[in-house]
Amino acid sequence: MVFNNIDFDTYFKNYPNEDGYFGKYGGAYVSPELKKAMKEITEAYFTICKSRKFIDELRRIRREFQGRPTPISHLERLSNKLGNVQIYAKREDLNHTGAHKLNHCMGEALLAKYMGKKKVIAETGAGQHGVALATAAAYFGLECDIYMGSVDIKKQAPNVARMKILGANVVEVTHGLQTLKEAVDAAFDAYCKGYKDAIYCIGSVVGPHPFPMMVRDFQSVVGIEARDQFTKMTGELPDAIVACLGGGSNAAGFFAGFLNDPVDIYGIEPLGRGTTLGDHAASLQYGEEGVMHGFNSIMLKDENGDPAPVYSVASGLDYPSSGPEHAFLHELGRVNYDVIGDDDTIDAFFELSRLEGIIPAIESSHAVAYAMKLAKKMGKGSILVNLSGRGDKDMDYVIEKYGIR
Ligand SMILES: *Cc1c(COP(=O)(O)O)cnc(C)c1O
């Protein structure tokens, strides 16, 4: 399919290019030292991802450890309540550890093992990426250092406990605001010093090349499975697909299965409390071009041009940028990027729980809320939503802040 002069038949061969660019977005804006390390990872990845042994091992792990393929569920009661559009969900909440993140963590850890590394390093904010990576490290017998700000360590006690039980070393970062930004800096520092024995595992389709490409490729299992399952189930393609967007990994993997199809694609950013800078994390909607965390993309900046403070009710979505591929697909117009606020999101959290017996992650509830709106607008047809994770981690917070709706 050709769209806006881009041939999507050959899209994955051409994007990113060998320097890691999707159009003008992407690249690797890092120190010469780290550039060497990124090059080593890129070369290893290109060799390994063509190797039968690597592919077979990853397939076996997905089947026997992660519980893939995850099913698609027809949300009949929700669909009936809204009208004639049939809504379906790809159930990444049923992936081991309860979200899509394990898809790329298992890939990254397997790559680390093939490269002969002894350790995986990452930062975490809410702890979801840390838990997924600690799980992967335990599976492969790798050491695991997770950098986390003191403030987040206090806020996210259950995830800190999970990481420790899984054998990870949670490194407390005590300087600055003691949250995600400082944790990223500390983890990068540690990686620069120890990259001969370790690999840095980024938690989304962000960071320097090759991570946006590699994480998308590892997550594309979601979209490829979903396309196959949906066509078998209904005899046709969905009319529209919807995913939520933090850094953009669950969306990138889900969209990858459908970019070459006549399907309307929606990527949904958190509008939080409203359109004022600091009240949302809708970077593609309100941001501008800039470089952060080693890549060029669209980002929310403060008056000094630094990454702006952002907010979302979903801690997995409050990131001031999106992966470079999303900036590119936005510019092309191949994907419709839109927003949904906290209030609609919490309504959707309860609707899906009550009508379908599925408690979604607040992140995923953004996609569900948007699909509910879209269903009313479309009037007929079908929508497939990527349910990126389950909501157990969010229950206490929702009840405390919103009560039972
Ligand atoms: C982390 C997370 C997200 C956001 O990350 P992406 O890279 O944008 O996918 C979405 N949903 C869940 C359940 C998460 O844990």
GROMACS .gro file of C-alpha atoms and ligand atoms in nm:
model
  420
    1MET     CA    1   0.000   0.000   0.000
    2VAL     CA    2   0.137   0.342  -0.097
    3PHE     CA    3   0.048   0.625   0.138
    4ASN     CA    4   0.181   0.980   0.102
    5ASN     CA    5   0.458   0.854  -0.132
    6ILE     CA    6   0.575   0.590   0.118
    7ASP     CA    7   0.548   0.229   0.003
    8PHE     CA    8   0.439   0.034   0.309
    9ASP     CA    9   0.520  -0.296   0.134
   10THR     CA   10   0.888  -0.221   0.191
   11TYR     CA   11   0.849   0.008   0.495
   12PHE     CA   12   1.029  -0.214   0.747
   13LYS     CA   13   1.327  -0.254   0.514
   14ASN     CA   14   1.365   0.124   0.476
   15TYR     CA   15   1.270   0.258   0.819
   16PRO     CA   16   1.475   0.331   1.009
   17ASN     CA   17   1.768   0.387   0.770
   18GLU     CA   18   2.111   0.260   0.871
   19ASP     CA   19   2.177   0.565   1.090
   20GLY     CA   20   1.854   0.504   1.274
   21TYR     CA   21   1.637   0.772   1.113
   22PHE     CA   22   1.267   0.762   1.041
   23GLY     CA   23   1.262   1.062   0.806
   24LYS     CA   24   1.427   1.334   1.013
   25TYR     CA   25   1.347   1.170   1.347
   26GLY     CA   26   1.562   0.927   1.544
   27GLY     CA   27   1.942   0.898   1.525
   28ALA     CA   28   2.189   0.849   1.810
   29TYR     CA   29   2.282   1.174   1.989
   30VAL     CA   30   2.528   1.032   2.242
   31SER     CA   31   2.893   1.066   2.343
   32PRO     CA   32   3.155   0.904   2.114
   33GLU     CA   33   3.207   0.636   2.379
   34LEU     CA   34   2.838   0.544   2.390
   35LYS     CA   35   2.818   0.565   2.012
   36LYS     CA   36   3.068   0.278   2.002
   37ALA     CA   37   2.853   0.079   2.242
   38MET     CA   38   2.537   0.148   2.036
   39LYS     CA   39   2.717   0.037   1.721
   40GLU     CA   40   2.818  -0.287   1.889
   41ILE     CA   41   2.455  -0.353   1.991
   42THR     CA   42   2.329  -0.266   1.641
   43GLU     CA   43   2.570  -0.504   1.472
   44ALA     CA   44   2.495  -0.783   1.717
   45TYR     CA   45   2.122  -0.732   1.670
   46PHE     CA   46   2.142  -0.743   1.289
   47THR     CA   47   2.345  -1.064   1.304
   48ILE     CA   48   2.139  -1.232   1.570
   49CYS     CA   49   1.792  -1.146   1.445
   50LYS     CA   50   1.866  -1.335   1.123
   51SER     CA   51   1.991  -1.641   1.312
   52ARG     CA   52   1.757  -1.943   1.318
   53LYS     CA   53   1.873  -2.031   1.669
   54PHE     CA   54   1.788  -1.687   1.811
   55ILE     CA   55   1.449  -1.675   1.637
   56ASP     CA   56   1.357  -2.027   1.747
   57GLU     CA   57   1.461  -1.960   2.105
   58LEU     CA   58   1.258  -1.638   2.123
   59ARG     CA   59   0.954  -1.818   1.978
   60ARG     CA   60   0.987  -2.098   2.231
   61ILE     CA   61   1.017  -1.850   2.518
   62ARG     CA   62   0.709  -1.662   2.403
   63ARG     CA   63   0.507  -1.983   2.386
   64GLU     CA   64   0.634  -2.167   2.694
   65PHE     CA   65   0.718  -1.884   2.937
   66GLN     CA   66   0.519  -1.576   2.838
   67GLY     CA   67   0.199  -1.756   2.743
   68ARG     CA   68   0.183  -1.625   2.384
   69PRO     CA   69  -0.014  -1.593   2.171
   70THR     CA   70  -0.236  -1.379   2.392
   71PRO     CA   71  -0.601  -1.399   2.282
   72ILE     CA   72  -0.834  -1.145   2.126
   73SER     CA   73  -1.161  -1.098   2.316
   74HIS     CA   74  -1.483  -0.970   2.160
   75LEU     CA   75  -1.617  -0.707   2.402
   76GLU     CA   76  -1.979  -0.783   2.334
   77ARG     CA   77  -2.150  -0.619   2.629
   78LEU     CA   78  -1.947  -0.301   2.590
   79SER     CA   79  -2.018  -0.295   2.214
   80ASN     CA   80  -2.391  -0.345   2.265
   81LYS     CA   81  -2.408  -0.068   2.519
   82LEU     CA   82  -2.247   0.179   2.278
   83GLY     CA   83  -2.437   0.088   1.959
   84ASN     CA   84  -2.352  -0.117   1.650
   85VAL     CA   85  -1.973  -0.102   1.632
   86GLN     CA   86  -1.808  -0.424   1.748
   87ILE     CA   87  -1.512  -0.364   1.980
   88TYR     CA   88  -1.238  -0.624   2.033
   89ALA     CA   89  -0.934  -0.628   2.263
   90LYS     CA   90  -0.588  -0.776   2.208
   91ARG     CA   91  -0.514  -0.911   2.556
   92GLU     CA   92  -0.157  -0.808   2.644
   93ASP     CA   93  -0.285  -0.797   3.003
   94LEU     CA   94  -0.260  -1.177   2.985
   95ASN     CA   95   0.108  -1.173   2.884
   96HIS     CA   96   0.328  -1.295   3.177
   97THR     CA   97   0.383  -1.013   3.432
   98GLY     CA   98   0.060  -0.851   3.313
   99ALA     CA   99   0.168  -0.618   3.034
  100HIS     CA  100   0.334  -0.594   2.694
  101LYS     CA  101   0.670  -0.479   2.838
  102LEU     CA  102   0.799  -0.833   2.882
  103ASN     CA  103   0.792  -0.874   2.499
  104HIS     CA  104   1.089  -0.643   2.451
  105CYS     CA  105   1.259  -0.724   2.781
  106MET     CA  106   1.286  -1.094   2.689
  107GLY     CA  107   1.425  -0.992   2.349
  108GLU     CA  108   1.678  -0.751   2.500
  109ALA     CA  109   1.790  -1.001   2.765
  110LEU     CA  110   1.825  -1.278   2.505
  111LEU     CA  111   2.037  -1.039   2.297
  112ALA     CA  112   2.251  -0.966   2.606
  113LYS     CA  113   2.306  -1.338   2.652
  114TYR     CA  114   2.406  -1.389   2.288
  115MET     CA  115   2.648  -1.094   2.316
  116GLY     CA  116   2.811  -1.258   2.618
  117LYS     CA  117   2.709  -0.981   2.860
  118LYS     CA  118   2.676  -1.062   3.229
  119LYS     CA  119   2.447  -0.783   3.334
  120VAL     CA  120   2.145  -0.579   3.224
  121ILE     CA  121   2.102  -0.218   3.338
  122ALA     CA  122   1.795   0.006   3.326
  123GLU     CA  123   1.615   0.287   3.498
  124THR     CA  124   1.256   0.274   3.610
  125GLY     CA  125   0.998   0.531   3.719
  126ALA     CA  126   0.680   0.354   3.822
  127GLY     CA  127   0.868   0.026   3.833
  128GLN     CA  128   0.689  -0.155   3.549
  129HIS     CA  129   0.992  -0.168   3.320
  130GLY     CA  130   1.211  -0.263   3.616
  131VAL     CA  131   0.988  -0.557   3.705
  132ALA     CA  132   0.971  -0.682   3.344
  133LEU     CA  133   1.349  -0.659   3.306
  134ALA     CA  134   1.413  -0.822   3.645
  135THR     CA  135   1.188  -1.108   3.530
  136ALA     CA  136   1.383  -1.148   3.206
  137ALA     CA  137   1.717  -1.132   3.394
  138ALA     CA  138   1.604  -1.403   3.636
  139TYR     CA  139   1.498  -1.624   3.345
  140PHE     CA  140   1.837  -1.594   3.172
  141GLY     CA  141   2.054  -1.587   3.487
  142LEU     CA  142   2.183  -1.234   3.424
  143GLU     CA  143   2.269  -0.976   3.689
  144CYS     CA  144   2.024  -0.687   3.690
  145ASP     CA  145   2.081  -0.330   3.817
  146ILE     CA  146   1.770  -0.111   3.822
  147TYR     CA  147   1.821   0.260   3.894
  148MET     CA  148   1.534   0.429   4.069
  149GLY     CA  149   1.489   0.769   4.239
  150SER     CA  150   1.432   0.769   4.618
  151VAL     CA  151   1.095   0.937   4.573
  152ASP     CA  152   0.978   0.667   4.333
  153ILE     CA  153   1.115   0.391   4.558
  154LYS     CA  154   0.886   0.515   4.837
  155LYS     CA  155   0.586   0.555   4.605
  156GLN     CA  156   0.617   0.221   4.429
  157ALA     CA  157   0.685  -0.016   4.718
  158PRO     CA  158   0.513  -0.325   4.567
  159ASN     CA  159   0.719  -0.305   4.246
  160VAL     CA  160   1.039  -0.250   4.445
  161ALA     CA  161   0.957  -0.565   4.642
  162ARG     CA  162   0.889  -0.757   4.319
  163MET     CA  163   1.225  -0.655   4.170
  164LYS     CA  164   1.409  -0.757   4.488
  165ILE     CA  165   1.230  -1.092   4.508
  166LEU     CA  166   1.327  -1.154   4.145
  167GLY     CA  167   1.691  -1.100   4.244
  168ALA     CA  168   1.747  -0.756   4.095
  169ASN     CA  169   1.967  -0.495   4.258
  170VAL     CA  170   1.760  -0.177   4.305
  171VAL     CA  171   2.005   0.115   4.306
  172GLU     CA  172   1.867   0.418   4.488
  173VAL     CA  173   1.932   0.754   4.319
  174THR     CA  174   1.942   1.026   4.583
  175HIS     CA  175   2.032   1.347   4.395
  176GLY     CA  176   1.818   1.617   4.233
  177LEU     CA  177   1.443   1.556   4.234
  178GLN     CA  178   1.512   1.184   4.296
  179THR     CA  179   1.275   1.067   4.022
  180LEU     CA  180   1.292   0.928   3.668
  181LYS     CA  181   1.519   1.189   3.508
  182GLU     CA  182   1.794   1.142   3.768
  183ALA     CA  183   1.751   0.765   3.742
  184VAL     CA  184   1.807   0.783   3.363
  185ASP     CA  185   2.126   0.987   3.412
  186ALA     CA  186   2.260   0.752   3.681
  187ALA     CA  187   2.184   0.441   3.474
  188PHE     CA  188   2.352   0.590   3.165
  189ASP     CA  189   2.658   0.681   3.375
  190ALA     CA  190   2.681   0.326   3.507
  191TYR     CA  191   2.643   0.190   3.156
  192CYS     CA  192   2.921   0.417   3.018
  193LYS     CA  193   3.156   0.281   3.284
  194GLY     CA  194   3.057  -0.083   3.242
  195TYR     CA  195   2.939  -0.139   2.886
  196LYS     CA  196   3.193  -0.412   2.816
  197ASP     CA  197   3.010  -0.645   3.056
  198ALA     CA  198   2.662  -0.496   3.052
  199ILE     CA  199   2.385  -0.389   2.819
  200TYR     CA  200   2.146  -0.101   2.875
  201CYS     CA  201   1.785  -0.208   2.821
  202ILE     CA  202   1.558   0.079   2.724
  203GLY     CA  203   1.193   0.042   2.821
  204SER     CA  204   1.019   0.180   2.511
  205VAL     CA  205   1.072   0.279   2.146
  206VAL     CA  206   1.287   0.574   2.259
  207GLY     CA  207   1.657   0.647   2.317
  208PRO     CA  208   1.941   0.629   2.065
  209HIS     CA  209   1.942   0.396   1.764
  210PRO     CA  210   1.908   0.092   1.761
  211PHE     CA  211   1.657   0.091   2.051
  212PRO     CA  212   1.352   0.244   1.877
  213MET     CA  213   1.392  -0.014   1.598
  214MET     CA  214   1.479  -0.310   1.819
  215VAL     CA  215   1.201  -0.252   2.073
  216ARG     CA  216   0.949  -0.209   1.788
  217ASP     CA  217   1.067  -0.532   1.628
  218PHE     CA  218   1.037  -0.724   1.955
  219GLN     CA  219   0.690  -0.576   2.015
  220SER     CA  220   0.570  -0.638   1.659
  221VAL     CA  221   0.470  -0.989   1.768
  222VAL     CA  222   0.160  -0.818   1.916
  223GLY     CA  223   0.046  -0.669   1.583
  224ILE     CA  224   0.137  -0.972   1.374
  225GLU     CA  225  -0.053  -1.208   1.607
  226ALA     CA  226  -0.348  -0.969   1.629
  227ARG     CA  227  -0.386  -0.935   1.251
  228ASP     CA  228  -0.379  -1.310   1.205
  229GLN     CA  229  -0.620  -1.379   1.493
  230PHE     CA  230  -0.865  -1.105   1.400
  231THR     CA  231  -0.892  -1.211   1.035
  232LYS     CA  232  -0.943  -1.575   1.141
  233MET     CA  233  -1.205  -1.473   1.395
  234THR     CA  234  -1.411  -1.236   1.179
  235GLY     CA  235  -1.307  -1.307   0.819
  236GLU     CA  236  -1.192  -0.948   0.769
  237LEU     CA  237  -0.961  -0.676   0.894
  238PRO     CA  238  -1.071  -0.435   1.167
  239ASP     CA  239  -1.187  -0.095   1.039
  240ALA     CA  240  -0.989   0.083   1.309
  241ILE     CA  241  -0.723  -0.003   1.566
  242VAL     CA  242  -0.637   0.194   1.881
  243ALA     CA  243  -0.342   0.195   2.124
  244CYS     CA  244  -0.223   0.427   2.401
  245LEU     CA  245   0.108   0.610   2.376
  246GLY     CA  246   0.368   0.677   2.642
  247GLY     CA  247   0.708   0.631   2.477
  248GLY     CA  248   0.511   0.431   2.223
  249SER     CA  249   0.625   0.067   2.241
  250ASN     CA  250   0.289  -0.112   2.269
  251ALA     CA  251   0.151   0.113   1.994
  252ALA     CA  252   0.453   0.066   1.764
  253GLY     CA  253   0.437  -0.313   1.791
  254PHE     CA  254   0.061  -0.325   1.747
  255PHE     CA  255   0.059  -0.083   1.451
  256ALA     CA  256   0.342  -0.277   1.281
  257GLY     CA  257   0.096  -0.555   1.196
  258PHE     CA  258  -0.144  -0.317   1.018
  259LEU     CA  259   0.059  -0.034   0.858
  260ASN     CA  260   0.030  -0.192   0.512
  261ASP     CA  261  -0.347  -0.247   0.542
  262PRO     CA  262  -0.650  -0.027   0.472
  263VAL     CA  263  -0.708   0.017   0.845
  264ASP     CA  264  -0.752   0.348   1.031
  265ILE     CA  265  -0.488   0.364   1.303
  266TYR     CA  266  -0.518   0.572   1.621
  267GLY     CA  267  -0.242   0.648   1.873
  268ILE     CA  268  -0.378   0.805   2.191
  269GLU     CA  269  -0.182   1.039   2.417
  270PRO     CA  270  -0.282   1.142   2.771
  271LEU     CA  271  -0.446   1.485   2.795
  272GLY     CA  272  -0.440   1.452   3.175
  273ARG     CA  273  -0.609   1.750   3.343
  274GLY     CA  274  -0.610   1.974   3.034
  275THR     CA  275  -0.416   2.160   2.767
  276THR     CA  276  -0.190   2.374   2.993
  277LEU     CA  277   0.178   2.274   2.978
  278GLY     CA  278   0.243   2.061   3.285
  279ASP     CA  279  -0.112   1.922   3.297
  280HIS     CA  280  -0.073   1.662   3.020
  281ALA     CA  281   0.183   1.447   2.837
  282ALA     CA  282   0.049   1.484   2.481
  283SER     CA  283   0.386   1.545   2.316
  284LEU     CA  284   0.290   1.484   1.952
  285GLN     CA  285  -0.018   1.702   1.991
  286TYR     CA  286   0.146   2.003   2.157
  287GLY     CA  287   0.523   1.952   2.127
  288GLU     CA  288   0.796   2.064   1.890
  289GLU     CA  289   1.105   1.908   1.737
  290GLY     CA  290   1.400   1.855   1.969
  291VAL     CA  291   1.663   1.616   2.098
  292MET     CA  292   1.636   1.439   2.434
  293HIS     CA  293   1.765   1.110   2.578
  294GLY     CA  294   1.978   1.055   2.268
  295PHE     CA  295   1.719   1.089   1.988
  296ASN     CA  296   1.547   1.353   1.775
  297SER     CA  297   1.168   1.360   1.797
  298ILE     CA  298   0.874   1.578   1.896
  299MET     CA  299   0.888   1.681   2.259
  300LEU     CA  300   0.731   1.908   2.519
  301LYS     CA  301   0.983   2.176   2.619
  302ASP     CA  302   0.992   2.430   2.900
  303GLU     CA  303   1.097   2.794   2.848
  304ASN     CA  304   1.468   2.693   2.851
  305GLY     CA  305   1.417   2.427   2.583
  306ASP     CA  306   1.461   2.143   2.833
  307PRO     CA  307   1.212   1.854   2.862
  308ALA     CA  308   0.900   2.002   3.027
  309PRO     CA  309   0.736   1.859   3.339
  310VAL     CA  310   0.445   1.639   3.233
  311TYR     CA  311   0.146   1.481   3.403
  312SER     CA  312  -0.084   1.187   3.343
  313VAL     CA  313  -0.305   0.982   3.573
  314ALA     CA  314  -0.118   0.685   3.421
  315SER     CA  315   0.244   0.681   3.539
  316GLY     CA  316   0.344   0.474   3.233
  317LEU     CA  317   0.234   0.753   2.998
  318ASP     CA  318   0.392   1.060   3.157
  319TYR     CA  319   0.689   1.099   2.925
  320PRO     CA  320   0.762   1.436   2.754
  321SER     CA  321   0.828   1.284   2.410
  322SER     CA  322   0.733   0.991   2.188
  323GLY     CA  323   0.948   0.752   1.990
  324PRO     CA  324   1.088   0.886   1.660
  325GLU     CA  325   0.882   0.644   1.450
  326HIS     CA  326   0.563   0.795   1.592
  327ALA     CA  327   0.684   1.146   1.508
  328PHE     CA  328   0.743   1.021   1.153
  329LEU     CA  329   0.405   0.843   1.117
  330HIS     CA  330   0.242   1.157   1.257
  331GLU     CA  331   0.412   1.376   1.000
  332LEU     CA  332   0.313   1.134   0.721
  333GLY     CA  333  -0.045   1.124   0.843
  334ARG     CA  334  -0.048   0.741   0.832
  335VAL     CA  335  -0.149   0.726   1.200
  336ASN     CA  336  -0.406   0.956   1.361
  337TYR     CA  337  -0.268   1.081   1.691
  338ASP     CA  338  -0.530   1.213   1.928
  339VAL     CA  339  -0.579   1.267   2.303
  340ILE     CA  340  -0.804   1.157   2.588
  341GLY     CA  341  -0.822   1.306   2.939
  342ASP     CA  342  -0.814   1.156   3.290
  343ASP     CA  343  -1.186   1.168   3.347
  344ASP     CA  344  -1.292   0.969   3.035
  345THR     CA  345  -1.008   0.729   3.114
  346ILE     CA  346  -1.132   0.650   3.466
  347ASP     CA  347  -1.486   0.604   3.331
  348ALA     CA  348  -1.352   0.352   3.079
  349PHE     CA  349  -1.154   0.175   3.356
  350PHE     CA  350  -1.482   0.105   3.538
  351GLU     CA  351  -1.689   0.035   3.222
  352LEU     CA  352  -1.454  -0.238   3.101
  353SER     CA  353  -1.430  -0.389   3.450
  354ARG     CA  354  -1.810  -0.397   3.503
  355LEU     CA  355  -1.920  -0.496   3.153
  356GLU     CA  356  -1.646  -0.740   3.057
  357GLY     CA  357  -1.476  -0.861   3.376
  358ILE     CA  358  -1.143  -0.717   3.266
  359ILE     CA  359  -0.969  -0.462   3.492
  360PRO     CA  360  -0.741  -0.267   3.256
  361ALA     CA  361  -0.424  -0.075   3.341
  362ILE     CA  362  -0.493   0.300   3.355
  363GLU     CA  363  -0.254   0.336   3.059
  364SER     CA  364  -0.464   0.094   2.852
  365SER     CA  365  -0.785   0.260   2.975
  366HIS     CA  366  -0.688   0.561   2.761
  367ALA     CA  367  -0.715   0.343   2.448
  368VAL     CA  368  -1.043   0.188   2.569
  369ALA     CA  369  -1.191   0.532   2.641
  370TYR     CA  370  -1.096   0.654   2.294
  371ALA     CA  371  -1.238   0.340   2.129
  372MET     CA  372  -1.567   0.401   2.313
  373LYS     CA  373  -1.580   0.756   2.175
  374LEU     CA  374  -1.482   0.639   1.828
  375ALA     CA  375  -1.748   0.366   1.829
  376LYS     CA  376  -2.020   0.625   1.880
  377LYS     CA  377  -1.876   0.836   1.599
  378MET     CA  378  -1.833   0.548   1.350
  379GLY     CA  379  -2.184   0.408   1.392
  380LYS     CA  380  -2.089   0.076   1.230
  381GLY     CA  381  -1.785  -0.146   1.171
  382SER     CA  382  -1.520  -0.282   1.407
  383ILE     CA  383  -1.247  -0.154   1.636
  384LEU     CA  384  -0.955  -0.352   1.778
  385VAL     CA  385  -0.798  -0.204   2.093
  386ASN     CA  386  -0.458  -0.301   2.229
  387LEU     CA  387  -0.511  -0.372   2.598
  388SER     CA  388  -0.147  -0.315   2.692
  389GLY     CA  389  -0.174  -0.430   3.054
  390ARG     CA  390  -0.386  -0.529   3.352
  391GLY     CA  391  -0.499  -0.290   3.622
  392ASP     CA  392  -0.412  -0.471   3.946
  393LYS     CA  393  -0.128  -0.223   4.003
  394ASP     CA  394  -0.376   0.067   3.978
  395MET     CA  395  -0.666  -0.049   4.193
  396ASP     CA  396  -0.563   0.109   4.525
  397TYR     CA  397  -0.483   0.439   4.357
  398VAL     CA  398  -0.812   0.455   4.165
  399ILE     CA  399  -1.024   0.374   4.469
  400GLU     CA  400  -0.839   0.623   4.688
  401LYS     CA  401  -0.851   0.905   4.435
  402TYR     CA  402  -1.185   0.848   4.258
  403GLY     CA  403  -1.384   0.607   4.475
  404ILE     CA  404  -1.611   0.352   4.309
  405ARG     CA  405  -1.784   0.501   4.006
  406LIG     C1  406   0.458   0.120   3.030
  406LIG     C2  407   0.320   0.097   2.986
  406LIG     C3  408   0.262   0.169   2.878
  406LIG     C4  409   0.333   0.280   2.807
  406LIG     O1  410   0.449   0.247   2.739
  406LIG     P1  411   0.458   0.241   2.581
  406LIG     O2  412   0.602   0.229   2.554
  406LIG     O3  413   0.398   0.368   2.527
  406LIG     O4  414   0.379   0.124   2.537
  406LIG     C5  415   0.134   0.136   2.839
  406LIG     N1  416   0.062   0.041   2.903
  406LIG     C6  417   0.113  -0.029   3.007
  406LIG     C7  418   0.029  -0.133   3.072
  406LIG     C8  419   0.243  -0.003   3.053
  406LIG     O5  420   0.294  -0.074   3.156
   0.00000   0.00000   0.00000
